[in-house]
Coordinates of N, CA and C in Angstrom, one line a residue:
M265 N 57.0 113.8 74.6 CA 57.9 114.4 75.6 C 59.2 114.7 74.9
A266 N 59.2 115.6 74.0 CA 60.4 116.0 73.2 C 61.4 116.6 74.2
G267 N 62.7 116.4 73.9 CA 63.8 117.1 74.6 C 64.3 116.3 75.8
L268 N 63.7 115.1 76.1 CA 64.2 114.3 77.2 C 65.2 113.3 76.6
G269 N 66.4 113.2 77.2 CA 67.4 112.3 76.7 C 67.4 111.0 77.5
Q270 N 68.3 110.2 77.2 CA 68.5 109.0 77.9 C 69.0 109.2 79.3
T271 N 68.5 108.4 80.3 CA 69.0 108.5 81.6 C 70.4 108.2 81.7
P272 N 71.3 109.0 82.4 CA 72.7 108.7 82.4 C 73.0 107.5 83.3
S273 N 74.1 106.9 83.0 CA 74.6 105.7 83.8 C 75.0 106.2 85.2
Q274 N 74.9 105.2 86.1 CA 75.4 105.5 87.5 C 76.2 104.3 87.9
T275 N 77.1 104.6 88.9 CA 77.8 103.5 89.5 C 76.9 102.7 90.3
L276 N 77.3 101.5 90.7 CA 76.5 100.5 91.4 C 76.2 101.0 92.8
G277 N 77.1 101.7 93.4 CA 76.8 102.2 94.8 C 77.1 101.1 95.9
P278 N 77.1 101.6 97.1 CA 77.5 100.7 98.2 C 76.5 99.7 98.7
Y279 N 75.3 99.8 98.2 CA 74.3 98.9 98.7 C 73.9 97.7 97.7
F280 N 74.4 97.8 96.5 CA 74.2 96.7 95.6 C 75.2 95.7 95.8
S281 N 74.8 94.4 95.9 CA 75.7 93.3 96.1 C 75.7 92.4 94.9
L282 N 76.8 92.2 94.3 CA 76.9 91.2 93.2 C 76.9 89.8 93.9
R283 N 76.5 88.8 93.1 CA 76.7 87.5 93.6 C 78.1 87.2 93.3
L284 N 79.0 87.2 94.3 CA 80.4 87.2 94.0 C 80.9 85.8 93.8
G285 N 80.2 84.8 94.1 CA 80.7 83.5 93.9 C 80.5 82.6 95.2
A286 N 80.8 81.4 95.0 CA 80.6 80.4 96.1 C 81.9 79.7 96.3
E287 N 82.1 79.1 97.4 CA 83.3 78.3 97.7 C 83.5 77.2 96.7
G288 N 84.7 77.1 96.2 CA 85.1 76.1 95.2 C 84.9 76.5 93.8
E289 N 84.3 77.7 93.5 CA 84.2 78.1 92.1 C 85.5 78.5 91.5
N290 N 86.5 78.7 92.3 CA 87.9 79.0 91.8 C 88.6 77.8 91.3
M291 N 88.0 76.6 91.4 CA 88.7 75.4 90.9 C 88.0 74.9 89.7
L292 N 88.7 75.0 88.5 CA 88.2 74.7 87.2 C 88.3 73.3 86.8
A293 N 89.1 72.5 87.5 CA 89.4 71.2 87.1 C 89.4 70.3 88.3
G294 N 88.6 69.2 88.2 CA 88.6 68.2 89.3 C 89.9 67.4 89.4
P295 N 90.0 66.6 90.5 CA 91.3 66.0 90.7 C 91.7 64.9 89.7
D296 N 90.7 64.4 88.9 CA 91.0 63.3 87.9 C 91.2 63.9 86.5
V297 N 91.1 65.2 86.4 CA 91.3 65.8 85.0 C 92.7 65.7 84.6
P298 N 93.0 65.2 83.4 CA 94.4 65.2 83.0 C 95.0 66.5 82.8
G299 N 96.3 66.6 82.9 CA 97.0 67.9 82.7 C 97.9 68.3 83.8
R300 N 98.7 69.3 83.6 CA 99.6 69.8 84.6 C 98.8 70.8 85.5
R301 N 98.7 70.4 86.8 CA 98.0 71.3 87.8 C 98.8 72.6 88.0
I302 N 98.0 73.7 88.0 CA 98.6 75.0 88.3 C 97.7 75.8 89.2
R303 N 98.3 76.8 89.8 CA 97.6 77.8 90.6 C 98.1 79.2 90.1
V304 N 97.1 80.0 89.9 CA 97.4 81.4 89.5 C 96.9 82.3 90.6
A305 N 97.8 83.0 91.2 CA 97.4 83.9 92.3 C 98.0 85.3 92.1
G306 N 97.3 86.2 92.7 CA 97.8 87.6 92.6 C 96.9 88.6 93.4
Q307 N 97.1 89.8 93.1 CA 96.3 90.9 93.7 C 95.6 91.7 92.6
V308 N 94.5 92.2 93.0 CA 93.8 93.2 92.1 C 94.1 94.6 92.8
L309 N 94.7 95.5 92.0 CA 95.2 96.8 92.6 C 94.6 98.0 91.9
D310 N 94.3 99.1 92.6 CA 93.8 100.3 92.0 C 95.0 101.1 91.5
G311 N 94.7 102.3 91.0 CA 95.8 103.2 90.4 C 96.8 103.6 91.4
D312 N 96.5 103.6 92.7 CA 97.4 104.0 93.8 C 98.2 102.8 94.3
G313 N 98.0 101.6 93.7 CA 98.6 100.4 94.2 C 97.9 99.8 95.4
Q314 N 96.7 100.2 95.7 CA 96.0 99.7 96.9 C 95.1 98.5 96.5
P315 N 94.9 97.5 97.3 CA 94.1 96.4 97.0 C 92.7 96.8 96.7
I316 N 92.1 96.1 95.7 CA 90.6 96.2 95.5 C 90.0 95.0 96.2
E317 N 89.3 95.3 97.2 CA 88.9 94.2 98.1 C 87.6 93.5 97.7
D318 N 86.9 94.0 96.7 CA 85.6 93.4 96.4 C 85.5 93.1 94.9
A319 N 86.6 92.7 94.3 CA 86.6 92.3 92.9 C 86.2 90.9 92.7
L320 N 85.6 90.6 91.6 CA 85.2 89.3 91.1 C 86.0 89.0 89.8
I321 N 86.7 87.9 89.7 CA 87.4 87.5 88.5 C 86.7 86.3 88.0
E322 N 86.2 86.4 86.8 CA 85.7 85.2 86.1 C 86.8 84.7 85.1
V323 N 86.9 83.4 85.0 CA 87.9 82.8 84.2 C 87.3 81.8 83.2
W324 N 87.8 81.9 81.9 CA 87.4 81.0 80.9 C 88.7 80.4 80.4
Q325 N 88.8 79.1 80.1 CA 90.0 78.5 79.6 C 89.7 77.3 78.8
A326 N 90.6 76.9 77.9 CA 90.5 75.6 77.2 C 91.1 74.5 78.1
N327 N 90.8 73.3 77.8 CA 91.4 72.2 78.6 C 92.8 72.0 78.1
T328 N 93.5 71.0 78.7 CA 94.9 70.7 78.3 C 95.1 70.4 76.9
A329 N 94.1 69.8 76.2 CA 94.2 69.5 74.8 C 93.8 70.7 73.9
G330 N 93.4 71.8 74.5 CA 93.1 73.0 73.7 C 91.6 73.1 73.3
R331 N 90.7 72.5 74.0 CA 89.3 72.7 73.6 C 88.5 73.3 74.8
Y332 N 87.7 74.3 74.4 CA 86.8 75.0 75.4 C 85.5 74.1 75.6
R333 N 85.0 74.2 76.8 CA 83.7 73.5 77.1 C 82.7 74.6 76.8
H334 N 82.4 74.7 75.5 CA 81.4 75.7 75.0 C 80.8 75.2 73.8
P335 N 79.5 75.5 73.5 CA 78.9 75.0 72.3 C 79.6 75.4 71.0
D336 N 80.2 76.6 71.0 CA 80.8 77.1 69.8 C 82.1 76.4 69.5
D337 N 82.7 75.7 70.4 CA 83.9 74.9 70.2 C 83.4 73.5 69.9
N338 N 83.2 73.2 68.6 CA 82.6 71.9 68.2 C 83.6 70.9 67.6
R339 N 84.9 71.1 68.0 CA 85.9 70.2 67.5 C 85.9 68.9 68.3
T340 N 85.0 68.0 67.7 CA 84.8 66.7 68.4 C 86.0 65.8 68.4
E341 N 87.0 66.0 67.6 CA 88.2 65.2 67.6 C 89.0 65.4 68.9
I342 N 88.7 66.5 69.6 CA 89.4 66.8 70.9 C 88.4 66.5 72.0
A343 N 88.7 65.6 72.8 CA 87.8 65.2 73.9 C 87.7 66.2 75.0
L344 N 86.5 66.3 75.6 CA 86.3 67.1 76.8 C 86.4 66.2 78.0
D345 N 87.0 66.7 79.0 CA 87.3 65.9 80.2 C 86.2 66.1 81.2
D346 N 85.7 64.9 81.8 CA 84.7 65.0 82.9 C 85.5 65.7 84.0
G347 N 84.8 66.6 84.7 CA 85.4 67.2 85.9 C 86.1 68.5 85.5
F348 N 86.1 68.9 84.2 CA 86.7 70.1 83.7 C 85.6 71.1 83.3
T349 N 85.4 72.2 84.1 CA 84.3 73.1 83.8 C 84.7 74.1 82.7
G350 N 86.0 74.5 82.7 CA 86.5 75.5 81.8 C 86.1 77.0 82.2
F351 N 85.3 77.1 83.3 CA 84.8 78.4 83.8 C 84.9 78.4 85.3
G352 N 85.3 79.5 85.9 CA 85.3 79.6 87.3 C 85.2 81.1 87.7
R353 N 85.1 81.2 89.0 CA 85.1 82.6 89.6 C 86.0 82.6 90.9
A354 N 86.7 83.7 91.0 CA 87.5 83.9 92.2 C 87.2 85.3 92.8
L355 N 87.1 85.3 94.1 CA 86.9 86.6 94.8 C 88.2 87.1 95.3
T356 N 88.3 88.4 95.4 CA 89.5 88.9 96.1 C 89.2 89.0 97.6
D357 N 90.3 88.7 98.3 CA 90.2 88.8 99.8 C 89.9 90.2 100.2
F358 N 89.0 90.4 101.2 CA 88.6 91.7 101.6 C 89.7 92.5 102.3
Q359 N 90.8 91.9 102.8 CA 91.9 92.6 103.4 C 93.0 92.9 102.4
T360 N 93.3 91.9 101.6 CA 94.5 92.0 100.8 C 94.3 92.2 99.3
G361 N 93.1 92.0 98.8 CA 92.8 92.1 97.4 C 93.4 90.9 96.6
E362 N 93.8 89.8 97.3 CA 94.4 88.6 96.7 C 93.3 87.7 96.2
Y363 N 93.6 86.9 95.1 CA 92.7 85.9 94.6 C 93.5 84.7 94.3
L364 N 92.9 83.6 94.0 CA 93.5 82.3 93.7 C 92.6 81.5 92.7
I365 N 93.2 81.0 91.6 CA 92.6 80.1 90.7 C 93.4 78.8 90.7
E366 N 92.6 77.7 90.8 CA 93.3 76.4 90.7 C 92.7 75.6 89.5
T367 N 93.6 75.1 88.6 CA 93.1 74.5 87.4 C 94.2 73.6 86.8
V368 N 94.1 73.3 85.5 CA 95.2 72.7 84.8 C 95.6 73.7 83.7
K369 N 96.9 73.6 83.3 CA 97.4 74.5 82.3 C 96.7 74.3 81.0
P370 N 96.2 75.3 80.4 CA 95.4 75.2 79.2 C 96.3 74.8 78.0
G371 N 95.8 74.2 77.0 CA 96.5 73.9 75.8 C 96.3 75.0 74.8
P372 N 97.0 75.0 73.7 CA 96.8 76.0 72.7 C 95.5 75.8 71.9
V373 N 94.9 76.9 71.5 CA 93.7 76.9 70.7 C 93.9 77.7 69.4
P374 N 93.1 77.3 68.4 CA 93.4 78.0 67.1 C 93.0 79.5 67.2
D375 N 93.7 80.3 66.4 CA 93.4 81.7 66.3 C 92.5 81.9 65.0
P376 N 92.0 83.1 64.7 CA 91.2 83.3 63.5 C 91.9 83.0 62.2
E377 N 93.2 83.0 62.2 CA 94.0 82.8 61.0 C 94.4 81.3 60.9
G378 N 94.0 80.5 61.8 CA 94.3 79.0 61.7 C 95.6 78.6 62.4
E379 N 96.3 79.6 63.0 CA 97.5 79.2 63.7 C 97.1 79.0 65.2
L380 N 98.1 78.5 66.0 CA 97.8 78.2 67.4 C 98.1 79.4 68.3
Q381 N 97.2 79.7 69.2 CA 97.5 80.7 70.2 C 98.3 80.1 71.3
A382 N 99.0 80.9 72.0 CA 99.8 80.5 73.2 C 98.8 80.1 74.3
P383 N 99.1 79.1 75.1 CA 98.2 78.8 76.2 C 97.9 80.1 77.0
H384 N 96.7 80.2 77.4 CA 96.3 81.5 78.1 C 95.0 81.2 78.9
L385 N 94.7 82.1 79.8 CA 93.4 82.2 80.5 C 92.8 83.5 80.1
N386 N 91.5 83.5 80.0 CA 90.7 84.7 79.8 C 90.1 85.2 81.1
F387 N 90.4 86.4 81.5 CA 89.9 87.0 82.7 C 88.9 88.1 82.4
I388 N 87.8 88.1 83.2 CA 86.8 89.2 83.2 C 86.8 89.7 84.6
I389 N 87.1 90.9 84.8 CA 87.1 91.5 86.2 C 86.0 92.5 86.4
Q390 N 85.3 92.3 87.5 CA 84.2 93.3 87.9 C 84.4 93.7 89.4
A391 N 84.0 94.9 89.7 CA 84.1 95.3 91.1 C 83.0 96.4 91.3
R392 N 82.8 96.7 92.5 CA 81.8 97.8 92.8 C 82.3 99.1 92.2
G393 N 81.4 99.8 91.6 CA 81.8 101.1 91.0 C 82.1 101.0 89.5
M394 N 82.3 99.8 89.0 CA 82.6 99.6 87.6 C 81.3 99.4 86.9
L395 N 81.0 100.2 85.9 CA 79.8 100.0 85.1 C 79.9 98.9 84.1
N396 N 81.1 98.6 83.6 CA 81.4 97.6 82.7 C 82.6 96.7 83.1
P397 N 82.5 95.4 82.9 CA 83.7 94.6 83.2 C 84.9 94.9 82.4
S398 N 86.0 94.5 82.9 CA 87.3 94.6 82.1 C 87.7 93.2 81.7
F399 N 88.3 93.1 80.5 CA 88.7 91.9 79.9 C 90.2 91.9 79.7
T400 N 90.8 90.8 80.1 CA 92.3 90.6 79.8 C 92.6 89.2 79.6
R401 N 93.8 88.9 79.3 CA 94.3 87.5 79.2 C 95.5 87.3 80.1
V402 N 95.7 86.1 80.4 CA 96.9 85.7 81.2 C 97.7 84.7 80.4
Y403 N 98.9 85.1 80.1 CA 99.8 84.2 79.4 C 100.9 83.7 80.5
F404 N 101.7 82.7 80.1 CA 102.6 82.1 81.1 C 104.0 82.3 80.7
S405 N 104.8 82.7 81.7 CA 106.2 83.0 81.5 C 107.1 81.9 80.9
D406 N 106.7 80.6 81.1 CA 107.4 79.5 80.7 C 106.9 79.0 79.3
E407 N 106.2 79.8 78.6 CA 105.7 79.6 77.2 C 106.3 80.6 76.2
E408 N 107.6 80.9 76.4 CA 108.2 82.0 75.6 C 108.0 81.9 74.1
E409 N 108.3 80.7 73.6 CA 108.2 80.5 72.1 C 106.8 80.7 71.6
A410 N 105.8 80.1 72.3 CA 104.4 80.2 71.9 C 103.9 81.6 72.1
N411 N 104.4 82.3 73.2 CA 104.0 83.7 73.4 C 104.5 84.6 72.2
R412 N 105.7 84.4 71.7 CA 106.2 85.2 70.6 C 105.4 85.0 69.4
A413 N 104.8 83.9 69.2 CA 104.0 83.6 68.0 C 102.5 83.9 68.1
D414 N 102.1 84.3 69.3 CA 100.7 84.5 69.6 C 100.1 85.7 68.8
L415 N 99.1 85.6 68.1 CA 98.5 86.7 67.3 C 98.0 87.8 68.2
V416 N 97.3 87.5 69.3 CA 96.8 88.6 70.1 C 97.9 89.3 70.9
L417 N 98.8 88.5 71.5 CA 99.9 89.1 72.3 C 100.8 90.0 71.3
G418 N 100.9 89.5 70.1 CA 101.7 90.3 69.1 C 101.1 91.6 68.8
M419 N 99.8 91.8 69.0 CA 99.2 93.1 68.7 C 99.4 94.1 69.9
V420 N 99.8 93.7 71.0 CA 100.1 94.5 72.2 C 101.5 95.1 72.0
P421 N 101.6 96.5 72.3 CA 102.9 97.1 72.2 C 103.9 96.3 73.1
S422 N 105.1 96.1 72.5 CA 106.1 95.2 73.2 C 106.4 95.6 74.6
E423 N 106.4 96.9 74.9 CA 106.7 97.4 76.3 C 105.6 97.1 77.3
R424 N 104.4 96.8 76.8 CA 103.2 96.5 77.6 C 102.9 95.0 77.8
R425 N 103.5 94.2 77.0 CA 103.2 92.7 77.0 C 103.5 92.1 78.3
R426 N 104.5 92.6 79.0 CA 104.8 91.9 80.3 C 103.6 92.0 81.3
T427 N 102.7 93.0 81.1 CA 101.5 93.1 82.0 C 100.5 92.0 81.8
L428 N 100.8 91.1 80.8 CA 99.9 90.0 80.5 C 100.5 88.7 80.8
I429 N 101.7 88.7 81.4 CA 102.5 87.5 81.6 C 102.5 87.1 83.1
A430 N 102.0 85.9 83.4 CA 102.0 85.4 84.7 C 103.4 84.8 84.9
E431 N 104.1 85.2 86.0 CA 105.4 84.7 86.3 C 105.4 83.4 87.1
R432 N 106.2 82.5 86.6 CA 106.3 81.2 87.3 C 106.8 81.4 88.7
G433 N 106.3 80.6 89.6 CA 106.6 80.7 91.0 C 108.0 80.2 91.4
A434 N 108.3 80.1 92.6 CA 109.6 79.7 93.1 C 109.9 78.3 92.6
P435 N 111.2 77.9 92.5 CA 111.6 76.6 92.0 C 111.0 75.5 92.9
G436 N 110.7 75.7 94.1 CA 110.1 74.7 95.0 C 108.6 74.5 94.8
D437 N 108.0 75.4 94.0 CA 106.6 75.3 93.8 C 106.3 75.5 92.3
P438 N 106.5 74.5 91.5 CA 106.4 74.6 90.0 C 104.9 74.8 89.6
Q439 N 104.0 74.6 90.4 CA 102.6 74.8 90.1 C 102.1 76.3 90.1
A440 N 102.9 77.1 90.8 CA 102.4 78.5 91.1 C 102.8 79.5 90.0
Y441 N 101.9 80.3 89.7 CA 102.1 81.5 88.9 C 101.6 82.7 89.6
R442 N 102.3 83.9 89.4 CA 101.8 85.1 90.0 C 101.4 86.1 88.9
F443 N 100.1 86.6 89.0 CA 99.6 87.5 88.1 C 98.8 88.6 88.8
D444 N 99.4 89.8 88.9 CA 98.7 90.9 89.5 C 97.9 91.7 88.5
I445 N 96.8 92.1 88.8 CA 95.9 92.9 87.9 C 95.9 94.4 88.4
R446 N 96.4 95.3 87.6 CA 96.5 96.7 88.0 C 95.6 97.6 87.1
F447 N 94.8 98.3 87.8 CA 94.0 99.3 87.1 C 94.7 100.6 87.3
Q448 N 95.0 101.2 86.1 CA 95.7 102.5 86.1 C 97.1 102.4 86.6
G449 N 97.9 103.5 86.4 CA 99.2 103.6 86.9 C 100.2 103.1 85.9
D450 N 101.5 103.1 86.3 CA 102.6 102.8 85.4 C 102.5 101.4 84.8
D451 N 102.2 100.5 85.6 CA 102.1 99.1 85.2 C 100.7 98.6 85.0
E452 N 99.8 99.4 84.5 CA 98.5 99.0 84.3 C 98.4 97.8 83.3
T453 N 97.6 96.8 83.7 CA 97.4 95.7 82.9 C 96.7 96.1 81.6
V454 N 97.1 95.4 80.5 CA 96.4 95.6 79.3 C 95.0 95.0 79.3
F455 N 94.0 95.8 79.0 CA 92.7 95.3 78.9 C 92.2 95.4 77.5
F456 N 91.3 94.5 77.1 CA 90.8 94.4 75.7 C 89.4 94.9 75.6
E457 N 89.0 95.4 74.5 CA 87.6 95.8 74.2 C 86.9 94.6 73.5
F458 N 85.7 94.4 73.9 CA 84.9 93.3 73.3 C 83.6 93.9 72.8

């Protein structure tokens, strides 16, 4: 059958339902896990600034000591904490596009050059109509010195770096960080290719 090409990709459509997650999957650290408890909340927004109500955010992170719960992180000198999954999922609210992650603040992990990366969360975002997930990182506004030295953040044009910074919450709520994810538009979040 010469002349036939590959079948083109299609969007997922309105009848395909992703397994979006279950209650409690947005909590990456149990109550006995050491470290500073934090909450990262925000909205997922489209190019017009409208909420994306069916997004799924997957989160990967290191523990407070800077070790991932992953077989490739074999640094046995850094303990893994019972009750720390290092992975979670958060759904956006169907009315507001808001999400919430509850965890402990991650510690720095080594970069490929042997230096330490700034504490960060790795986000993977999926939603109806997206053929491929989008990948980004979340850095913290109260880690200015570490952020300045971070290899990955340093590769992002300086005027765009702020789209990767979660802002610390109100003084009365030191656990809270705000991180909105924007697809397209003037303040589009920086996304990475993998």
